[in-house]
């Protein structure tokens, strides 16, 4: 497989798919440029080699064609600043003016294309179908968009000599620019950018090349949103720690009293099945033994601690208690590979962060002792950032949904398109 380090971009036009889906305020100022900063090593390497850049991204979720609030023109000035060079902008991503702008690019020059999702072809889903459209109409619209997506993809690919995908955040989408256009480049002319390469390597270290013991900590609110992940992890891990709101579905399924705690009553059987699966796979399933409880879902509620299966009526579990913190930390500290997804409690309220902090600190200690730790998929990233510990774990994924699909064991189209 081609790598960005081995490639000399001198004289080449590189199409780089980035994830510049940055948050903007009401005056279109960027409020967090992390995603742009993360792509800089790739962009700068190409320019330093003497290549030119054609940068493609999406911004937001436009569903009806061009809309100014989703225009990438809002980020041009900041990108110029970050790259230290003028960024040219073209207000479309296909068509004659785009072809002309790309053709005129000289080594060291940068062209940013307009939001790829202004065209329905990027995602390949029909738009504007009437709600009462018949099945035939839906099928015809689907067929039509697939045909025009092919032309759109070909045209994007024709702009460049080489394709670089640095957008891990959209790697789980089989969109024109994230996966399909790779087909138009030979294996030596398509590759991951640095960010994407790091994300893929981190996922592989955990899911394929894990050093044992391997511990996953799954938190968050609902079992239902994590079933596929838990099922897949039960075939890989040595220890599976279940935390967060989903604890109480397990506790209730086992006959415990959970008061007003969050619970999915239709998932009680599933919880018991997962417990049986863990046994069958010789996985040490670690459930909380105590809880920090509150008499209201609020930061200022009265609080107390109790056994996880003896929560009084009118109270709810908002975080794990100190015994569970010690239990989880002990397992984590003995691990050599660690995956953390989802907080142990309602970490948004300062009075219920203790469990998540204890998990984060145990991961940091294990990492210092040589473990590989991957934190990702939403709120656990917010946790390590909140605790100022993000730089003390091995890798914090930028991936969100893409990371979750990867740990579900799915093949991500954006990765497969390059790896073959
Ligand atoms: P998820 O998006 O599934 O990872 O869930 C993250 C959310 O789970 C966060 O907003 C937490 O506040 C919430 N959460 C964690 N523990 C609990 C709990 N014990 N009760 C209610 N919500 C919780």
Tab-separated table of C-alpha atoms and ligand atoms in Angstrom:
chain	number	residue	atom	x	y	z
A	1	UNK	CA	0.000	0.000	0.000
A	2	UNK	CA	1.279	3.465	-0.876
A	3	UNK	CA	2.163	5.764	2.029
A	4	UNK	CA	2.312	9.528	2.138
A	5	UNK	CA	5.879	9.453	3.484
A	6	UNK	CA	7.073	7.428	0.506
A	7	UNK	CA	5.390	9.616	-2.075
A	8	UNK	CA	7.044	12.558	-3.779
A	9	UNK	CA	4.322	15.050	-4.686
A	10	UNK	CA	6.642	17.309	-6.760
A	11	UNK	CA	4.735	18.554	-9.789
A	12	UNK	CA	1.632	16.537	-8.840
A	13	UNK	CA	-1.873	17.765	-8.210
A	14	UNK	CA	-3.224	16.058	-5.114
A	15	UNK	CA	-6.926	15.791	-4.315
A	16	UNK	CA	-7.043	15.677	-0.541
A	17	UNK	CA	-10.329	14.740	1.134
A	18	UNK	CA	-10.282	16.371	4.540
A	19	UNK	CA	-12.880	16.730	7.277
A	20	UNK	CA	-13.234	20.500	7.641
A	21	UNK	CA	-16.698	20.122	9.129
A	22	UNK	CA	-15.886	22.749	11.759
A	23	UNK	CA	-18.409	24.483	14.028
A	24	UNK	CA	-19.243	28.078	13.020
A	25	UNK	CA	-20.949	30.754	15.126
A	26	UNK	CA	-23.786	32.972	13.836
A	27	UNK	CA	-21.234	35.308	12.214
A	28	UNK	CA	-19.520	32.357	10.508
A	29	UNK	CA	-16.458	32.500	12.740
A	30	UNK	CA	-14.844	29.132	13.368
A	31	UNK	CA	-15.323	28.270	17.039
A	32	UNK	CA	-13.075	25.179	17.063
A	33	UNK	CA	-10.472	24.626	14.335
A	34	UNK	CA	-9.187	21.267	15.655
A	35	UNK	CA	-10.252	19.421	12.514
A	36	UNK	CA	-8.364	21.874	10.303
A	37	UNK	CA	-5.251	21.790	12.456
A	38	UNK	CA	-5.242	17.972	12.409
A	39	UNK	CA	-5.067	17.950	8.603
A	40	UNK	CA	-2.132	20.357	8.394
A	41	UNK	CA	0.714	17.790	8.457
A	42	UNK	CA	-0.689	16.142	5.317
A	43	UNK	CA	-1.357	19.413	3.508
A	44	UNK	CA	2.044	20.849	4.412
A	45	UNK	CA	3.946	17.722	3.339
A	46	UNK	CA	2.357	17.904	-0.125
A	47	UNK	CA	3.155	21.602	-0.504
A	48	UNK	CA	6.700	21.145	0.829
A	49	UNK	CA	7.320	18.445	-1.801
A	50	UNK	CA	6.309	20.904	-4.530
A	51	UNK	CA	2.830	19.539	-5.135
A	52	UNK	CA	-0.390	21.489	-5.433
A	53	UNK	CA	-3.519	20.930	-3.374
A	54	UNK	CA	-7.125	20.473	-4.394
A	55	UNK	CA	-8.941	20.271	-1.091
A	56	UNK	CA	-12.408	18.746	-0.799
A	57	UNK	CA	-14.617	18.603	2.295
A	58	UNK	CA	-18.170	18.686	3.506
A	59	UNK	CA	-19.523	21.176	6.029
A	60	UNK	CA	-22.730	20.441	7.907
A	61	UNK	CA	-25.624	18.571	6.383
A	62	UNK	CA	-26.991	20.537	3.450
A	63	UNK	CA	-29.968	18.697	2.036
A	64	UNK	CA	-31.209	21.027	-0.691
A	65	UNK	CA	-28.195	22.191	-2.661
A	66	UNK	CA	-26.030	25.258	-1.978
A	67	UNK	CA	-26.764	27.231	1.202
A	68	UNK	CA	-24.501	30.040	2.354
A	69	UNK	CA	-24.453	28.834	5.967
A	70	UNK	CA	-22.786	25.632	4.796
A	71	UNK	CA	-20.334	27.316	2.404
A	72	UNK	CA	-16.661	26.511	2.812
A	73	UNK	CA	-15.887	30.094	1.763
A	74	UNK	CA	-16.247	30.914	5.471
A	75	UNK	CA	-13.074	29.022	6.253
A	76	UNK	CA	-10.839	30.275	3.417
A	77	UNK	CA	-9.153	33.074	5.395
A	78	UNK	CA	-8.367	30.832	8.346
A	79	UNK	CA	-7.039	28.047	6.143
A	80	UNK	CA	-4.759	30.571	4.379
A	81	UNK	CA	-3.485	31.643	7.771
A	82	UNK	CA	-2.876	28.075	8.945
A	83	UNK	CA	-1.066	27.113	5.744
A	84	UNK	CA	0.807	30.415	5.458
A	85	UNK	CA	-0.146	30.738	1.825
A	86	UNK	CA	-3.055	32.088	-0.201
A	87	UNK	CA	-5.940	29.648	-0.622
A	88	UNK	CA	-7.923	30.022	-3.830
A	89	UNK	CA	-11.584	29.190	-3.611
A	90	UNK	CA	-13.999	28.051	-6.266
A	91	UNK	CA	-17.714	28.124	-5.512
A	92	UNK	CA	-18.440	24.617	-6.770
A	93	UNK	CA	-16.687	21.261	-6.745
A	94	UNK	CA	-17.435	20.148	-10.325
A	95	UNK	CA	-18.008	21.945	-13.644
A	96	UNK	CA	-15.933	23.984	-16.072
A	97	UNK	CA	-14.740	26.664	-13.663
A	98	UNK	CA	-13.492	23.990	-11.274
A	99	UNK	CA	-11.682	22.163	-14.078
A	100	UNK	CA	-10.075	25.416	-15.202
A	101	UNK	CA	-9.024	26.384	-11.667
A	102	UNK	CA	-7.531	22.937	-11.042
A	103	UNK	CA	-5.734	22.918	-14.388
A	104	UNK	CA	-4.198	26.335	-13.686
A	105	UNK	CA	-2.769	25.284	-10.300
A	106	UNK	CA	1.001	25.621	-10.043
A	107	UNK	CA	3.276	23.762	-7.607
A	108	UNK	CA	2.761	25.108	-4.086
A	109	UNK	CA	-0.707	26.477	-4.826
A	110	UNK	CA	-3.884	25.589	-2.953
A	111	UNK	CA	-7.431	25.348	-4.236
A	112	UNK	CA	-10.344	24.777	-1.881
A	113	UNK	CA	-13.492	23.408	-3.478
A	114	UNK	CA	-16.981	24.320	-2.336
A	115	UNK	CA	-18.866	21.943	-0.010
A	116	UNK	CA	-19.042	18.567	-1.745
A	117	UNK	CA	-22.473	17.889	-0.224
A	118	UNK	CA	-24.028	20.754	-2.170
A	119	UNK	CA	-24.386	18.030	-4.799
A	120	UNK	CA	-26.614	15.083	-3.902
A	121	UNK	CA	-24.163	12.946	-5.876
A	122	UNK	CA	-21.587	13.190	-3.092
A	123	UNK	CA	-23.740	11.080	-0.775
A	124	UNK	CA	-25.514	9.288	-3.608
A	125	UNK	CA	-28.960	9.686	-2.069
A	126	UNK	CA	-31.908	11.179	-3.954
A	127	UNK	CA	-33.102	14.575	-2.746
A	128	UNK	CA	-36.390	16.381	-3.037
A	129	UNK	CA	-38.551	13.271	-3.339
A	130	UNK	CA	-42.169	13.929	-2.403
A	131	UNK	CA	-43.087	12.343	0.927
A	132	UNK	CA	-45.829	10.350	-0.751
A	133	UNK	CA	-43.578	9.160	-3.600
A	134	UNK	CA	-44.400	5.633	-4.723
A	135	UNK	CA	-41.926	2.762	-4.440
A	136	UNK	CA	-41.398	2.945	-8.231
A	137	UNK	CA	-40.614	6.665	-8.034
A	138	UNK	CA	-38.193	6.052	-5.184
A	139	UNK	CA	-36.452	3.248	-7.080
A	140	UNK	CA	-36.174	5.414	-10.223
A	141	UNK	CA	-34.731	8.322	-8.237
A	142	UNK	CA	-32.210	5.995	-6.618
A	143	UNK	CA	-31.152	4.627	-9.992
A	144	UNK	CA	-30.804	8.137	-11.426
A	145	UNK	CA	-28.653	9.411	-8.568
A	146	UNK	CA	-26.378	6.368	-8.742
A	147	UNK	CA	-25.808	7.053	-12.448
A	148	UNK	CA	-25.078	10.745	-11.961
A	149	UNK	CA	-22.912	9.920	-8.939
A	150	UNK	CA	-20.638	7.947	-11.247
A	151	UNK	CA	-20.128	10.985	-13.495
A	152	UNK	CA	-19.619	13.251	-10.479
A	153	UNK	CA	-17.038	10.884	-8.981
A	154	UNK	CA	-15.168	10.546	-12.274
A	155	UNK	CA	-15.046	14.305	-12.646
A	156	UNK	CA	-13.682	14.839	-9.136
A	157	UNK	CA	-11.005	12.216	-9.805
A	158	UNK	CA	-10.094	13.792	-13.151
A	159	UNK	CA	-8.985	16.984	-11.395
A	160	UNK	CA	-5.933	15.366	-9.793
A	161	UNK	CA	-2.979	13.017	-10.309
A	162	UNK	CA	-3.110	11.548	-6.842
A	163	UNK	CA	-5.800	10.921	-4.194
A	164	UNK	CA	-5.181	11.343	-0.489
A	165	UNK	CA	-7.867	10.562	2.081
A	166	UNK	CA	-7.321	12.278	5.428
A	167	UNK	CA	-10.954	12.334	6.557
A	168	UNK	CA	-11.311	9.514	9.091
A	169	UNK	CA	-14.489	11.152	10.423
A	170	UNK	CA	-16.286	10.171	7.196
A	171	UNK	CA	-14.460	6.885	6.550
A	172	UNK	CA	-17.646	4.955	7.373
A	173	UNK	CA	-19.458	6.600	4.458
A	174	UNK	CA	-19.247	5.217	0.924
A	175	UNK	CA	-19.493	8.701	-0.561
A	176	UNK	CA	-17.998	9.882	-3.861
A	177	UNK	CA	-15.069	11.739	-2.316
A	178	UNK	CA	-14.527	9.515	0.725
A	179	UNK	CA	-14.378	6.158	-1.019
A	180	UNK	CA	-15.699	5.880	-4.574
A	181	UNK	CA	-13.202	8.166	-6.302
A	182	UNK	CA	-10.264	6.035	-5.116
A	183	UNK	CA	-11.222	3.561	-7.832
A	184	UNK	CA	-9.963	5.985	-10.491
A	185	UNK	CA	-6.398	6.023	-9.152
A	186	UNK	CA	-3.789	3.281	-9.421
A	187	UNK	CA	-2.637	1.742	-6.100
A	188	UNK	CA	0.569	3.787	-6.129
A	189	UNK	CA	-1.406	7.010	-6.544
A	190	UNK	CA	-3.836	6.678	-3.643
A	191	UNK	CA	-3.055	6.730	0.063
A	192	UNK	CA	-4.114	7.756	3.547
A	193	UNK	CA	-3.067	11.152	4.851
A	194	UNK	CA	-1.200	11.281	8.152
A	195	UNK	CA	-4.293	11.699	10.332
A	196	UNK	CA	-6.199	8.886	8.673
A	197	UNK	CA	-3.087	6.695	8.824
A	198	UNK	CA	-2.766	7.307	12.562
A	199	UNK	CA	-6.452	6.555	13.190
A	200	UNK	CA	-6.304	3.320	11.196
A	201	UNK	CA	-3.115	2.258	12.997
A	202	UNK	CA	-4.698	2.986	16.400
A	203	UNK	CA	-7.814	0.970	15.575
A	204	UNK	CA	-5.679	-1.918	14.298
A	205	UNK	CA	-3.566	-1.892	17.458
A	206	UNK	CA	-6.694	-2.382	19.520
A	207	UNK	CA	-8.870	-4.585	17.331
A	208	UNK	CA	-6.264	-6.699	15.504
A	209	UNK	CA	-2.852	-6.506	17.135
A	210	UNK	CA	-3.928	-6.248	20.781
A	211	UNK	CA	-1.469	-7.158	23.493
A	212	UNK	CA	-3.290	-8.950	26.327
A	213	UNK	CA	-4.918	-8.390	28.713
A	214	UNK	CA	-7.272	-6.288	26.580
A	215	UNK	CA	-9.888	-4.284	28.471
A	216	UNK	CA	-12.757	-2.310	26.996
A	217	UNK	CA	-14.728	0.160	29.066
A	218	UNK	CA	-18.145	0.813	27.585
A	219	UNK	CA	-20.147	3.619	29.093
A	220	UNK	CA	-22.819	5.965	27.842
A	221	UNK	CA	-26.536	5.970	28.230
A	222	UNK	CA	-28.095	3.048	26.404
A	223	UNK	CA	-27.343	-0.612	25.752
A	224	UNK	CA	-29.370	-0.421	22.555
A	225	UNK	CA	-26.931	1.995	20.907
A	226	UNK	CA	-23.948	-0.186	21.826
A	227	UNK	CA	-25.192	-3.744	21.206
A	228	UNK	CA	-23.184	-4.354	18.042
A	229	UNK	CA	-20.057	-2.990	19.668
A	230	UNK	CA	-20.487	-5.069	22.819
A	231	UNK	CA	-21.185	-8.212	20.774
A	232	UNK	CA	-18.045	-7.711	18.717
A	233	UNK	CA	-15.914	-6.845	21.736
A	234	UNK	CA	-17.069	-10.027	23.480
A	235	UNK	CA	-15.146	-11.948	20.811
A	236	UNK	CA	-11.960	-9.939	21.395
A	237	UNK	CA	-11.490	-8.641	24.938
A	238	UNK	CA	-10.352	-10.243	28.176
A	239	UNK	CA	-12.272	-7.755	30.345
A	240	UNK	CA	-15.396	-5.824	29.452
A	241	UNK	CA	-16.323	-3.107	31.909
A	242	UNK	CA	-19.913	-1.919	31.575
A	243	UNK	CA	-20.571	1.529	33.006
A	244	UNK	CA	-22.830	4.546	32.578
A	245	UNK	CA	-26.589	4.470	32.201
A	246	UNK	CA	-26.626	0.999	30.666
A	247	UNK	CA	-25.492	-0.417	34.019
A	248	UNK	CA	-29.056	-0.299	35.305
A	249	UNK	CA	-30.503	-2.385	32.488
A	250	UNK	CA	-28.058	-5.119	33.510
A	251	UNK	CA	-28.766	-4.611	37.229
A	252	UNK	CA	-32.527	-4.831	36.744
A	253	UNK	CA	-32.149	-7.878	34.493
A	254	UNK	CA	-30.238	-9.551	37.334
A	255	UNK	CA	-33.092	-8.807	39.737
A	256	UNK	CA	-31.713	-5.657	41.395
A	257	UNK	CA	-33.671	-2.565	42.530
A	258	UNK	CA	-32.736	0.465	40.418
A	259	UNK	CA	-35.184	3.160	41.615
A	260	UNK	CA	-35.647	5.809	38.911
A	261	UNK	CA	-32.385	4.987	37.101
A	262	UNK	CA	-32.364	5.050	33.321
A	263	UNK	CA	-33.286	1.595	32.024
A	264	UNK	CA	-34.353	-0.043	28.773
A	265	UNK	CA	-37.022	-2.492	29.855
A	266	UNK	CA	-37.155	-4.064	26.402
A	267	UNK	CA	-33.454	-4.937	26.629
A	268	UNK	CA	-33.494	-6.956	29.850
A	269	UNK	CA	-33.323	-10.290	28.011
A	270	UNK	CA	-30.560	-8.959	25.828
A	271	UNK	CA	-28.564	-7.955	28.907
A	272	UNK	CA	-28.864	-11.523	30.242
A	273	UNK	CA	-27.828	-12.903	26.848
A	274	UNK	CA	-24.752	-10.673	26.836
A	275	UNK	CA	-23.857	-11.906	30.325
A	276	UNK	CA	-24.139	-15.520	29.070
A	277	UNK	CA	-22.093	-14.732	25.964
A	278	UNK	CA	-19.371	-13.236	28.104
A	279	UNK	CA	-19.253	-16.440	30.170
A	280	UNK	CA	-19.170	-18.622	27.068
A	281	UNK	CA	-16.310	-16.545	25.634
A	282	UNK	CA	-14.407	-16.493	28.942
A	283	UNK	CA	-14.667	-12.714	29.066
A	284	UNK	CA	-14.537	-11.138	32.502
A	285	UNK	CA	-17.644	-8.931	32.434
A	286	UNK	CA	-17.234	-6.266	35.093
A	287	UNK	CA	-20.374	-4.495	36.284
A	288	UNK	CA	-20.565	-1.667	38.805
A	289	UNK	CA	-21.156	-2.748	42.407
A	290	UNK	CA	-22.200	0.630	43.814
A	291	UNK	CA	-23.641	3.889	42.562
A	292	UNK	CA	-23.642	7.584	43.314
A	293	UNK	CA	-27.346	8.306	43.443
A	294	UNK	CA	-29.385	11.502	43.248
A	295	UNK	CA	-32.984	12.408	44.090
A	296	UNK	CA	-33.286	14.431	40.880
A	297	UNK	CA	-31.590	14.539	37.449
A	298	UNK	CA	-29.671	17.695	38.299
A	299	UNK	CA	-26.231	18.790	39.430
A	300	UNK	CA	-27.717	20.256	42.601
A	301	UNK	CA	-29.737	17.220	43.627
A	302	UNK	CA	-29.191	15.544	47.000
A	303	UNK	CA	-26.713	12.716	46.614
A	304	UNK	CA	-25.806	9.513	48.394
A	305	UNK	CA	-24.015	6.219	47.707
A	306	UNK	CA	-25.523	2.734	47.760
A	307	UNK	CA	-25.146	-0.771	46.347
A	308	UNK	CA	-25.976	-0.726	42.668
A	309	UNK	CA	-28.853	-3.193	43.176
A	310	UNK	CA	-30.428	-1.434	46.166
A	311	UNK	CA	-31.278	1.989	44.808
A	312	UNK	CA	-34.220	3.407	46.797
A	313	UNK	CA	-37.422	4.495	45.086
A	314	UNK	CA	-37.277	8.143	44.026
A	315	UNK	CA	-33.488	8.021	43.532
A	316	UNK	CA	-31.442	7.313	40.411
A	317	UNK	CA	-27.918	6.163	39.642
A	318	UNK	CA	-25.988	9.089	38.183
A	319	UNK	CA	-22.430	7.706	38.396
A	320	UNK	CA	-20.539	4.737	39.739
A	321	UNK	CA	-19.579	4.757	43.419
A	322	UNK	CA	-16.113	4.516	45.042
A	323	UNK	CA	-16.092	0.706	45.259
A	324	UNK	CA	-16.749	0.447	41.521
A	325	UNK	CA	-14.094	3.086	40.843
A	326	UNK	CA	-11.539	0.948	42.688
A	327	UNK	CA	-12.763	-2.252	40.995
A	328	UNK	CA	-12.584	-0.743	37.501
A	329	UNK	CA	-9.227	0.946	38.146
A	330	UNK	CA	-7.723	-2.342	39.304
A	331	UNK	CA	-8.731	-4.120	36.075
A	332	UNK	CA	-7.630	-1.202	33.902
A	333	UNK	CA	-4.229	-0.857	35.518
A	334	UNK	CA	-3.444	-4.534	34.848
A	335	UNK	CA	-4.268	-4.180	31.130
A	336	UNK	CA	-1.952	-3.854	28.159
A	337	UNK	CA	-4.549	-2.740	25.612
A	338	UNK	CA	-7.407	-0.423	26.577
A	339	UNK	CA	-10.383	0.927	24.683
A	340	UNK	CA	-12.657	3.496	26.324
A	341	UNK	CA	-15.969	4.593	24.875
A	342	UNK	CA	-18.566	6.431	26.920
A	343	UNK	CA	-18.579	8.054	30.385
A	344	UNK	CA	-19.381	6.146	33.591
A	345	UNK	CA	-21.994	8.703	34.605
A	346	UNK	CA	-23.630	12.006	33.815
A	347	UNK	CA	-20.222	13.681	33.488
A	348	UNK	CA	-21.763	16.899	32.149
A	349	UNK	CA	-22.758	17.630	35.786
A	350	UNK	CA	-19.665	18.372	37.871
A	351	UNK	CA	-20.998	16.373	40.826
A	352	UNK	CA	-21.069	13.186	38.753
A	353	UNK	CA	-17.654	13.181	37.065
A	354	UNK	CA	-15.770	11.209	39.676
A	355	UNK	CA	-16.218	7.767	38.080
A	356	UNK	CA	-15.211	8.945	34.621
A	357	UNK	CA	-12.223	10.739	36.112
A	358	UNK	CA	-11.170	7.566	37.983
A	359	UNK	CA	-11.378	5.581	34.729
A	360	UNK	CA	-9.392	8.238	32.854
A	361	UNK	CA	-6.719	8.345	35.563
A	362	UNK	CA	-6.388	4.546	35.633
A	363	UNK	CA	-5.997	4.558	31.842
A	364	UNK	CA	-3.289	7.217	32.130
A	365	UNK	CA	-1.436	5.120	34.709
A	366	UNK	CA	-1.690	1.953	32.603
A	367	UNK	CA	-0.436	3.931	29.601
A	368	UNK	CA	2.569	5.133	31.599
A	369	UNK	CA	3.258	1.467	32.346
A	370	UNK	CA	3.318	0.580	28.661
A	371	UNK	CA	-0.312	-0.121	27.754
A	372	UNK	CA	-1.766	1.110	24.478
A	373	UNK	CA	-4.917	3.129	25.155
A	374	UNK	CA	-7.460	4.348	22.647
A	375	UNK	CA	-10.181	6.758	23.715
A	376	UNK	CA	-12.913	7.608	21.277
A	377	UNK	CA	-16.386	7.691	19.932
A	378	UNK	CA	-17.961	10.765	21.439
A	379	UNK	CA	-18.316	11.641	25.092
A	380	UNK	CA	-15.251	9.867	26.454
A	381	UNK	CA	-13.223	12.261	24.284
A	382	UNK	CA	-15.040	15.155	25.977
A	383	UNK	CA	-14.145	13.524	29.330
A	384	UNK	CA	-10.397	13.280	28.736
A	385	UNK	CA	-10.444	16.852	27.429
A	386	UNK	CA	-12.423	18.057	30.466
A	387	UNK	CA	-9.922	16.381	32.803
A	388	UNK	CA	-6.889	17.691	30.849
A	389	UNK	CA	-5.672	14.120	30.279
A	390	UNK	CA	-5.981	13.841	26.491
A	391	UNK	CA	-2.224	13.989	25.950
A	392	UNK	CA	-1.588	11.238	28.499
A	393	UNK	CA	-3.396	8.423	26.728
A	394	UNK	CA	-1.944	6.743	23.628
A	395	UNK	CA	-4.523	8.005	21.144
A	396	UNK	CA	-7.683	10.081	21.171
A	397	UNK	CA	-9.708	9.344	18.068
A	398	UNK	CA	-11.231	12.146	16.023
A	399	UNK	CA	-13.551	9.571	14.515
A	400	UNK	CA	-16.940	9.540	16.271
A	401	UNK	CA	-19.258	7.380	14.183
A	402	UNK	CA	-16.376	6.036	12.097
A	403	UNK	CA	-14.565	4.779	15.186
A	404	UNK	CA	-17.737	3.182	16.553
A	405	UNK	CA	-18.295	1.320	13.277
A	406	UNK	CA	-14.671	0.189	13.264
A	407	UNK	CA	-15.035	-1.290	16.770
A	408	UNK	CA	-18.280	-2.913	15.732
A	409	UNK	CA	-16.000	-4.822	13.379
A	410	UNK	CA	-17.347	-3.255	10.191
A	411	UNK	CA	-15.144	-2.664	7.165
A	412	UNK	CA	-15.068	1.104	6.627
A	413	UNK	CA	-15.506	2.005	2.931
A	414	UNK	CA	-12.966	4.853	3.153
A	415	UNK	CA	-10.316	2.484	4.446
A	416	UNK	CA	-11.160	-0.392	2.134
A	417	UNK	CA	-11.037	1.909	-0.915
A	418	UNK	CA	-7.359	2.528	-0.271
A	419	UNK	CA	-6.262	-0.726	1.328
A	420	UNK	CA	-8.032	-2.767	-1.330
B	1	LIG	P1	-23.582	7.861	24.695
B	1	LIG	O1	-23.859	8.960	23.724
B	1	LIG	O2	-24.465	6.660	24.550
B	1	LIG	O3	-22.117	7.508	24.785
B	1	LIG	O4	-24.003	8.429	26.103
B	1	LIG	C1	-23.357	9.507	26.701
B	1	LIG	C2	-24.327	10.101	27.657
B	1	LIG	O5	-24.667	9.124	28.621
B	1	LIG	C3	-23.807	11.288	28.408
B	1	LIG	O6	-24.541	12.410	28.013
B	1	LIG	C4	-24.082	10.941	29.863
B	1	LIG	O7	-24.644	12.018	30.596
B	1	LIG	C5	-25.096	9.819	29.754
B	1	LIG	N1	-25.095	8.977	30.955
B	1	LIG	C6	-24.055	8.329	31.492
B	1	LIG	N2	-24.414	7.724	32.645
B	1	LIG	C7	-25.716	8.005	32.846
B	1	LIG	C8	-26.644	7.692	33.876
B	1	LIG	N3	-26.283	6.968	34.932
B	1	LIG	N4	-27.892	8.182	33.765
B	1	LIG	C9	-28.243	8.929	32.695
B	1	LIG	N5	-27.408	9.256	31.686
B	1	LIG	C10	-26.152	8.810	31.763
